[in-house]
Amino acid sequence: SWVALSLMDGIGCVTLCQLLRRFESPAGVFAASKSQLKEVVDDKIASCIAKGLDETAVAPTPTWLSNSHNHIITLADSLY
């Protein structure tokens, strides 16, 4: 979910932080209704999130992570 959110058009660091502050986790963001999302983001982004995870966008992630030099560090990670 972290990767899917970070790859969505229109969601940068500030927007991602706003969404997480409001919905507490990526799962919470994806579980929110479109009207709840629109309290934080514009209609276009809310519609994109409301469609759910984009499996094709995140599909390359496992291959990328198989390289020992690549890591995902989320905002919830103590290393961030």
PDB file of N, CA and C in Angstrom:
ATOM      1  N   SER A   1       0.814  -1.203   0.000  1.00  0.00           N
ATOM      2  CA  SER A   1       0.000   0.000   0.000  1.00  0.00           C
ATOM      3  C   SER A   1       0.852   1.260   0.000  1.00  0.00           C
ATOM      4  N   TRP A   2       1.965   1.241   0.738  1.00  0.00           N
ATOM      5  CA  TRP A   2       2.859   2.407   0.751  1.00  0.00           C
ATOM      6  C   TRP A   2       3.338   2.701  -0.665  1.00  0.00           C
ATOM      7  N   VAL A   3       3.781   1.679  -1.356  1.00  0.00           N
ATOM      8  CA  VAL A   3       4.311   1.859  -2.709  1.00  0.00           C
ATOM      9  C   VAL A   3       3.223   2.353  -3.639  1.00  0.00           C
ATOM     10  N   ALA A   4       2.048   1.756  -3.574  1.00  0.00           N
ATOM     11  CA  ALA A   4       0.945   2.156  -4.447  1.00  0.00           C
ATOM     12  C   ALA A   4       0.593   3.624  -4.250  1.00  0.00           C
ATOM     13  N   LEU A   5       0.518   4.070  -3.011  1.00  0.00           N
ATOM     14  CA  LEU A   5       0.205   5.483  -2.753  1.00  0.00           C
ATOM     15  C   LEU A   5       1.299   6.400  -3.293  1.00  0.00           C
ATOM     16  N   SER A   6       2.540   6.030  -3.048  1.00  0.00           N
ATOM     17  CA  SER A   6       3.642   6.901  -3.466  1.00  0.00           C
ATOM     18  C   SER A   6       3.788   6.980  -4.985  1.00  0.00           C
ATOM     19  N   LEU A   7       3.256   6.000  -5.707  1.00  0.00           N
ATOM     20  CA  LEU A   7       3.350   5.997  -7.170  1.00  0.00           C
ATOM     21  C   LEU A   7       2.180   6.691  -7.860  1.00  0.00           C
ATOM     22  N   MET A   8       1.162   7.054  -7.123  1.00  0.00           N
ATOM     23  CA  MET A   8      -0.019   7.683  -7.739  1.00  0.00           C
ATOM     24  C   MET A   8       0.280   9.112  -8.181  1.00  0.00           C
ATOM     25  N   ASP A   9      -0.223   9.443  -9.371  1.00  0.00           N
ATOM     26  CA  ASP A   9      -0.075  10.808  -9.885  1.00  0.00           C
ATOM     27  C   ASP A   9      -0.717  11.802  -8.936  1.00  0.00           C
ATOM     28  N   GLY A  10      -0.004  12.865  -8.662  1.00  0.00           N
ATOM     29  CA  GLY A  10      -0.543  13.937  -7.837  1.00  0.00           C
ATOM     30  C   GLY A  10      -0.284  13.775  -6.350  1.00  0.00           C
ATOM     31  N   ILE A  11       0.291  12.635  -5.959  1.00  0.00           N
ATOM     32  CA  ILE A  11       0.581  12.422  -4.544  1.00  0.00           C
ATOM     33  C   ILE A  11       2.088  12.536  -4.323  1.00  0.00           C
ATOM     34  N   GLY A  12       2.460  13.658  -3.750  1.00  0.00           N
ATOM     35  CA  GLY A  12       3.847  13.866  -3.373  1.00  0.00           C
ATOM     36  C   GLY A  12       3.987  13.696  -1.873  1.00  0.00           C
ATOM     37  N   CYS A  13       5.114  14.121  -1.354  1.00  0.00           N
ATOM     38  CA  CYS A  13       5.396  13.952   0.082  1.00  0.00           C
ATOM     39  C   CYS A  13       4.370  14.662   0.961  1.00  0.00           C
ATOM     40  N   VAL A  14       4.033  15.889   0.609  1.00  0.00           N
ATOM     41  CA  VAL A  14       3.101  16.663   1.440  1.00  0.00           C
ATOM     42  C   VAL A  14       1.722  16.015   1.438  1.00  0.00           C
ATOM     43  N   THR A  15       1.237  15.670   0.264  1.00  0.00           N
ATOM     44  CA  THR A  15      -0.084  15.046   0.155  1.00  0.00           C
ATOM     45  C   THR A  15      -0.114  13.694   0.862  1.00  0.00           C
ATOM     46  N   LEU A  16       0.942  12.919   0.696  1.00  0.00           N
ATOM     47  CA  LEU A  16       1.016  11.626   1.362  1.00  0.00           C
ATOM     48  C   LEU A  16       0.948  11.805   2.882  1.00  0.00           C
ATOM     49  N   CYS A  17       1.679  12.759   3.404  1.00  0.00           N
ATOM     50  CA  CYS A  17       1.651  13.026   4.849  1.00  0.00           C
ATOM     51  C   CYS A  17       0.261  13.465   5.307  1.00  0.00           C
ATOM     52  N   GLN A  18      -0.397  14.294   4.517  1.00  0.00           N
ATOM     53  CA  GLN A  18      -1.753  14.743   4.863  1.00  0.00           C
ATOM     54  C   GLN A  18      -2.717  13.565   4.905  1.00  0.00           C
ATOM     55  N   LEU A  19      -2.615  12.686   3.932  1.00  0.00           N
ATOM     56  CA  LEU A  19      -3.487  11.508   3.880  1.00  0.00           C
ATOM     57  C   LEU A  19      -3.232  10.587   5.073  1.00  0.00           C
ATOM     58  N   LEU A  20      -1.975  10.374   5.382  1.00  0.00           N
ATOM     59  CA  LEU A  20      -1.640   9.491   6.500  1.00  0.00           C
ATOM     60  C   LEU A  20      -2.027  10.103   7.840  1.00  0.00           C
ATOM     61  N   ARG A  21      -1.902  11.403   7.945  1.00  0.00           N
ATOM     62  CA  ARG A  21      -2.325  12.070   9.179  1.00  0.00           C
ATOM     63  C   ARG A  21      -3.825  11.876   9.395  1.00  0.00           C
ATOM     64  N   ARG A  22      -4.584  11.954   8.324  1.00  0.00           N
ATOM     65  CA  ARG A  22      -6.045  11.848   8.421  1.00  0.00           C
ATOM     66  C   ARG A  22      -6.520  10.403   8.566  1.00  0.00           C
ATOM     67  N   PHE A  23      -5.890   9.477   7.812  1.00  0.00           N
ATOM     68  CA  PHE A  23      -6.395   8.103   7.754  1.00  0.00           C
ATOM     69  C   PHE A  23      -5.483   7.082   8.442  1.00  0.00           C
ATOM     70  N   GLU A  24      -4.376   7.526   8.989  1.00  0.00           N
ATOM     71  CA  GLU A  24      -3.473   6.763   9.863  1.00  0.00           C
ATOM     72  C   GLU A  24      -2.582   5.721   9.192  1.00  0.00           C
ATOM     73  N   SER A  25      -2.948   5.215   8.052  1.00  0.00           N
ATOM     74  CA  SER A  25      -2.134   4.201   7.367  1.00  0.00           C
ATOM     75  C   SER A  25      -2.540   4.154   5.898  1.00  0.00           C
ATOM     76  N   PRO A  26      -1.687   3.564   5.038  1.00  0.00           N
ATOM     77  CA  PRO A  26      -2.094   3.389   3.650  1.00  0.00           C
ATOM     78  C   PRO A  26      -3.387   2.579   3.526  1.00  0.00           C
ATOM     79  N   ALA A  27      -3.539   1.557   4.356  1.00  0.00           N
ATOM     80  CA  ALA A  27      -4.777   0.766   4.323  1.00  0.00           C
ATOM     81  C   ALA A  27      -5.976   1.640   4.664  1.00  0.00           C
ATOM     82  N   GLY A  28      -5.796   2.542   5.619  1.00  0.00           N
ATOM     83  CA  GLY A  28      -6.863   3.469   5.986  1.00  0.00           C
ATOM     84  C   GLY A  28      -7.205   4.416   4.853  1.00  0.00           C
ATOM     85  N   VAL A  29      -6.187   4.830   4.108  1.00  0.00           N
ATOM     86  CA  VAL A  29      -6.422   5.711   2.944  1.00  0.00           C
ATOM     87  C   VAL A  29      -7.263   4.972   1.912  1.00  0.00           C
ATOM     88  N   PHE A  30      -6.872   3.735   1.589  1.00  0.00           N
ATOM     89  CA  PHE A  30      -7.604   2.966   0.577  1.00  0.00           C
ATOM     90  C   PHE A  30      -8.991   2.544   1.051  1.00  0.00           C
ATOM     91  N   ALA A  31      -9.201   2.485   2.348  1.00  0.00           N
ATOM     92  CA  ALA A  31     -10.522   2.122   2.891  1.00  0.00           C
ATOM     93  C   ALA A  31     -11.467   3.313   2.963  1.00  0.00           C
ATOM     94  N   ALA A  32     -10.927   4.521   2.857  1.00  0.00           N
ATOM     95  CA  ALA A  32     -11.748   5.732   2.966  1.00  0.00           C
ATOM     96  C   ALA A  32     -12.674   5.880   1.761  1.00  0.00           C
ATOM     97  N   SER A  33     -13.811   6.493   1.996  1.00  0.00           N
ATOM     98  CA  SER A  33     -14.740   6.778   0.894  1.00  0.00           C
ATOM     99  C   SER A  33     -14.206   7.958   0.084  1.00  0.00           C
ATOM    100  N   LYS A  34     -14.729   8.082  -1.111  1.00  0.00           N
ATOM    101  CA  LYS A  34     -14.307   9.201  -1.957  1.00  0.00           C
ATOM    102  C   LYS A  34     -14.631  10.536  -1.286  1.00  0.00           C
ATOM    103  N   SER A  35     -15.766  10.636  -0.631  1.00  0.00           N
ATOM    104  CA  SER A  35     -16.121  11.896   0.030  1.00  0.00           C
ATOM    105  C   SER A  35     -15.159  12.188   1.190  1.00  0.00           C
ATOM    106  N   GLN A  36     -14.729  11.161   1.904  1.00  0.00           N
ATOM    107  CA  GLN A  36     -13.744  11.361   2.969  1.00  0.00           C
ATOM    108  C   GLN A  36     -12.403  11.797   2.384  1.00  0.00           C
ATOM    109  N   LEU A  37     -12.009  11.179   1.292  1.00  0.00           N
ATOM    110  CA  LEU A  37     -10.750  11.536   0.641  1.00  0.00           C
ATOM    111  C   LEU A  37     -10.765  12.989   0.158  1.00  0.00           C
ATOM    112  N   LYS A  38     -11.927  13.426  -0.342  1.00  0.00           N
ATOM    113  CA  LYS A  38     -12.038  14.799  -0.860  1.00  0.00           C
ATOM    114  C   LYS A  38     -11.904  15.854   0.235  1.00  0.00           C
ATOM    115  N   GLU A  39     -11.979  15.441   1.497  1.00  0.00           N
ATOM    116  CA  GLU A  39     -11.724  16.374   2.590  1.00  0.00           C
ATOM    117  C   GLU A  39     -10.232  16.711   2.680  1.00  0.00           C
ATOM    118  N   VAL A  40      -9.396  15.879   2.051  1.00  0.00           N
ATOM    119  CA  VAL A  40      -7.946  16.044   2.121  1.00  0.00           C
ATOM    120  C   VAL A  40      -7.337  16.389   0.759  1.00  0.00           C
ATOM    121  N   VAL A  41      -7.851  15.769  -0.304  1.00  0.00           N
ATOM    122  CA  VAL A  41      -7.285  15.949  -1.647  1.00  0.00           C
ATOM    123  C   VAL A  41      -8.370  16.371  -2.635  1.00  0.00           C
ATOM    124  N   ASP A  42      -7.947  16.785  -3.824  1.00  0.00           N
ATOM    125  CA  ASP A  42      -8.930  17.206  -4.827  1.00  0.00           C
ATOM    126  C   ASP A  42      -9.640  15.988  -5.426  1.00  0.00           C
ATOM    127  N   ASP A  43     -10.654  16.259  -6.211  1.00  0.00           N
ATOM    128  CA  ASP A  43     -11.513  15.212  -6.769  1.00  0.00           C
ATOM    129  C   ASP A  43     -10.740  14.220  -7.629  1.00  0.00           C
ATOM    130  N   LYS A  44      -9.792  14.704  -8.420  1.00  0.00           N
ATOM    131  CA  LYS A  44      -9.029  13.824  -9.315  1.00  0.00           C
ATOM    132  C   LYS A  44      -8.216  12.805  -8.515  1.00  0.00           C
ATOM    133  N   ILE A  45      -7.526  13.256  -7.480  1.00  0.00           N
ATOM    134  CA  ILE A  45      -6.733  12.348  -6.654  1.00  0.00           C
ATOM    135  C   ILE A  45      -7.645  11.422  -5.859  1.00  0.00           C
ATOM    136  N   ALA A  46      -8.733  11.960  -5.326  1.00  0.00           N
ATOM    137  CA  ALA A  46      -9.683  11.138  -4.573  1.00  0.00           C
ATOM    138  C   ALA A  46     -10.235  10.017  -5.454  1.00  0.00           C
ATOM    139  N   SER A  47     -10.551  10.326  -6.696  1.00  0.00           N
ATOM    140  CA  SER A  47     -11.059   9.309  -7.627  1.00  0.00           C
ATOM    141  C   SER A  47     -10.019   8.235  -7.893  1.00  0.00           C
ATOM    142  N   CYS A  48      -8.781   8.645  -8.057  1.00  0.00           N
ATOM    143  CA  CYS A  48      -7.688   7.712  -8.315  1.00  0.00           C
ATOM    144  C   CYS A  48      -7.511   6.759  -7.128  1.00  0.00           C
ATOM    145  N   ILE A  49      -7.500   7.303  -5.926  1.00  0.00           N
ATOM    146  CA  ILE A  49      -7.350   6.473  -4.724  1.00  0.00           C
ATOM    147  C   ILE A  49      -8.549   5.551  -4.559  1.00  0.00           C
ATOM    148  N   ALA A  50      -9.739   6.080  -4.812  1.00  0.00           N
ATOM    149  CA  ALA A  50     -10.969   5.299  -4.629  1.00  0.00           C
ATOM    150  C   ALA A  50     -11.025   4.087  -5.559  1.00  0.00           C
ATOM    151  N   LYS A  51     -10.307   4.134  -6.671  1.00  0.00           N
ATOM    152  CA  LYS A  51     -10.260   2.994  -7.596  1.00  0.00           C
ATOM    153  C   LYS A  51      -9.498   1.826  -6.982  1.00  0.00           C
ATOM    154  N   GLY A  52      -8.659   2.098  -5.984  1.00  0.00           N
ATOM    155  CA  GLY A  52      -7.908   1.040  -5.311  1.00  0.00           C
ATOM    156  C   GLY A  52      -6.492   0.920  -5.801  1.00  0.00           C
ATOM    157  N   LEU A  53      -5.837  -0.106  -5.314  1.00  0.00           N
ATOM    158  CA  LEU A  53      -4.444  -0.356  -5.673  1.00  0.00           C
ATOM    159  C   LEU A  53      -4.284  -0.597  -7.166  1.00  0.00           C
ATOM    160  N   ASP A  54      -3.272  -0.003  -7.752  1.00  0.00           N
ATOM    161  CA  ASP A  54      -2.952  -0.234  -9.155  1.00  0.00           C
ATOM    162  C   ASP A  54      -1.867  -1.312  -9.202  1.00  0.00           C
ATOM    163  N   GLU A  55      -2.291  -2.546  -9.382  1.00  0.00           N
ATOM    164  CA  GLU A  55      -1.367  -3.678  -9.361  1.00  0.00           C
ATOM    165  C   GLU A  55      -0.277  -3.554 -10.432  1.00  0.00           C
ATOM    166  N   THR A  56      -0.599  -2.979 -11.582  1.00  0.00           N
ATOM    167  CA  THR A  56       0.403  -2.859 -12.640  1.00  0.00           C
ATOM    168  C   THR A  56       1.491  -1.865 -12.258  1.00  0.00           C
ATOM    169  N   ALA A  57       1.135  -0.847 -11.493  1.00  0.00           N
ATOM    170  CA  ALA A  57       2.130   0.148 -11.071  1.00  0.00           C
ATOM    171  C   ALA A  57       3.110  -0.426 -10.054  1.00  0.00           C
ATOM    172  N   VAL A  58       2.613  -1.288  -9.186  1.00  0.00           N
ATOM    173  CA  VAL A  58       3.481  -1.845  -8.140  1.00  0.00           C
ATOM    174  C   VAL A  58       4.136  -3.170  -8.546  1.00  0.00           C
ATOM    175  N   ALA A  59       3.741  -3.736  -9.672  1.00  0.00           N
ATOM    176  CA  ALA A  59       4.255  -5.037 -10.101  1.00  0.00           C
ATOM    177  C   ALA A  59       5.785  -5.101 -10.202  1.00  0.00           C
ATOM    178  N   PRO A  60       6.466  -4.050 -10.663  1.00  0.00           N
ATOM    179  CA  PRO A  60       7.935  -4.125 -10.751  1.00  0.00           C
ATOM    180  C   PRO A  60       8.659  -4.048  -9.393  1.00  0.00           C
ATOM    181  N   THR A  61       7.951  -3.724  -8.348  1.00  0.00           N
ATOM    182  CA  THR A  61       8.584  -3.494  -7.043  1.00  0.00           C
ATOM    183  C   THR A  61       9.338  -4.718  -6.511  1.00  0.00           C
ATOM    184  N   PRO A  62       8.783  -5.924  -6.532  1.00  0.00           N
ATOM    185  CA  PRO A  62       9.548  -7.072  -6.018  1.00  0.00           C
ATOM    186  C   PRO A  62      10.878  -7.288  -6.746  1.00  0.00           C
ATOM    187  N   THR A  63      10.884  -7.082  -8.049  1.00  0.00           N
ATOM    188  CA  THR A  63      12.130  -7.229  -8.808  1.00  0.00           C
ATOM    189  C   THR A  63      13.126  -6.156  -8.393  1.00  0.00           C
ATOM    190  N   TRP A  64      12.654  -4.930  -8.257  1.00  0.00           N
ATOM    191  CA  TRP A  64      13.515  -3.825  -7.819  1.00  0.00           C
ATOM    192  C   TRP A  64      14.081  -4.118  -6.431  1.00  0.00           C
ATOM    193  N   LEU A  65      13.240  -4.642  -5.538  1.00  0.00           N
ATOM    194  CA  LEU A  65      13.678  -4.952  -4.180  1.00  0.00           C
ATOM    195  C   LEU A  65      14.640  -6.141  -4.113  1.00  0.00           C
ATOM    196  N   SER A  66      14.677  -6.961  -5.149  1.00  0.00           N
ATOM    197  CA  SER A  66      15.579  -8.107  -5.134  1.00  0.00           C
ATOM    198  C   SER A  66      17.042  -7.680  -5.215  1.00  0.00           C
ATOM    199  N   ASN A  67      17.295  -6.456  -5.643  1.00  0.00           N
ATOM    200  CA  ASN A  67      18.642  -5.904  -5.630  1.00  0.00           C
ATOM    201  C   ASN A  67      18.967  -5.503  -4.194  1.00  0.00           C
ATOM    202  N   SER A  68      20.041  -6.011  -3.660  1.00  0.00           N
ATOM    203  CA  SER A  68      20.373  -5.761  -2.252  1.00  0.00           C
ATOM    204  C   SER A  68      20.655  -4.296  -1.942  1.00  0.00           C
ATOM    205  N   HIS A  69      20.841  -3.489  -2.949  1.00  0.00           N
ATOM    206  CA  HIS A  69      21.096  -2.054  -2.733  1.00  0.00           C
ATOM    207  C   HIS A  69      19.803  -1.233  -2.651  1.00  0.00           C
ATOM    208  N   ASN A  70      18.672  -1.841  -2.964  1.00  0.00           N
ATOM    209  CA  ASN A  70      17.388  -1.138  -2.955  1.00  0.00           C
ATOM    210  C   ASN A  70      16.592  -1.494  -1.706  1.00  0.00           C
ATOM    211  N   HIS A  71      15.973  -0.494  -1.118  1.00  0.00           N
ATOM    212  CA  HIS A  71      15.185  -0.680   0.095  1.00  0.00           C
ATOM    213  C   HIS A  71      13.984   0.258   0.063  1.00  0.00           C
ATOM    214  N   ILE A  72      12.944  -0.127   0.752  1.00  0.00           N
ATOM    215  CA  ILE A  72      11.802   0.762   0.953  1.00  0.00           C
ATOM    216  C   ILE A  72      11.801   1.164   2.418  1.00  0.00           C
ATOM    217  N   ILE A  73      11.854   2.459   2.635  1.00  0.00           N
ATOM    218  CA  ILE A  73      11.758   2.994   3.992  1.00  0.00           C
ATOM    219  C   ILE A  73      10.528   3.886   4.017  1.00  0.00           C
ATOM    220  N   THR A  74       9.569   3.534   4.836  1.00  0.00           N
ATOM    221  CA  THR A  74       8.322   4.302   4.921  1.00  0.00           C
ATOM    222  C   THR A  74       8.430   5.373   5.988  1.00  0.00           C
ATOM    223  N   LEU A  75       7.455   6.263   5.994  1.00  0.00           N
ATOM    224  CA  LEU A  75       7.415   7.313   7.014  1.00  0.00           C
ATOM    225  C   LEU A  75       7.284   6.735   8.415  1.00  0.00           C
ATOM    226  N   ALA A  76       6.756   5.528   8.520  1.00  0.00           N
ATOM    227  CA  ALA A  76       6.595   4.881   9.811  1.00  0.00           C
ATOM    228  C   ALA A  76       7.856   4.169  10.275  1.00  0.00           C
ATOM    229  N   ASP A  77       8.863   4.103   9.418  1.00  0.00           N
ATOM    230  CA  ASP A  77      10.090   3.396   9.727  1.00  0.00           C
ATOM    231  C   ASP A  77      11.026   4.267  10.568  1.00  0.00           C
ATOM    232  N   SER A  78      11.622   3.695  11.578  1.00  0.00           N
ATOM    233  CA  SER A  78      12.535   4.450  12.443  1.00  0.00           C
ATOM    234  C   SER A  78      13.780   4.911  11.690  1.00  0.00           C
ATOM    235  N   LEU A  79      14.082   4.302  10.553  1.00  0.00           N
ATOM    236  CA  LEU A  79      15.226   4.716   9.752  1.00  0.00           C
ATOM    237  C   LEU A  79      14.946   5.950   8.894  1.00  0.00           C
ATOM    238  N   TYR A  80      13.683   6.341   8.796  1.00  0.00           N
ATOM    239  CA  TYR A  80      13.330   7.482   7.944  1.00  0.00           C
ATOM    240  C   TYR A  80      13.801   8.770   8.571  1.00  0.00           C
TER     241      TYR A  80
END
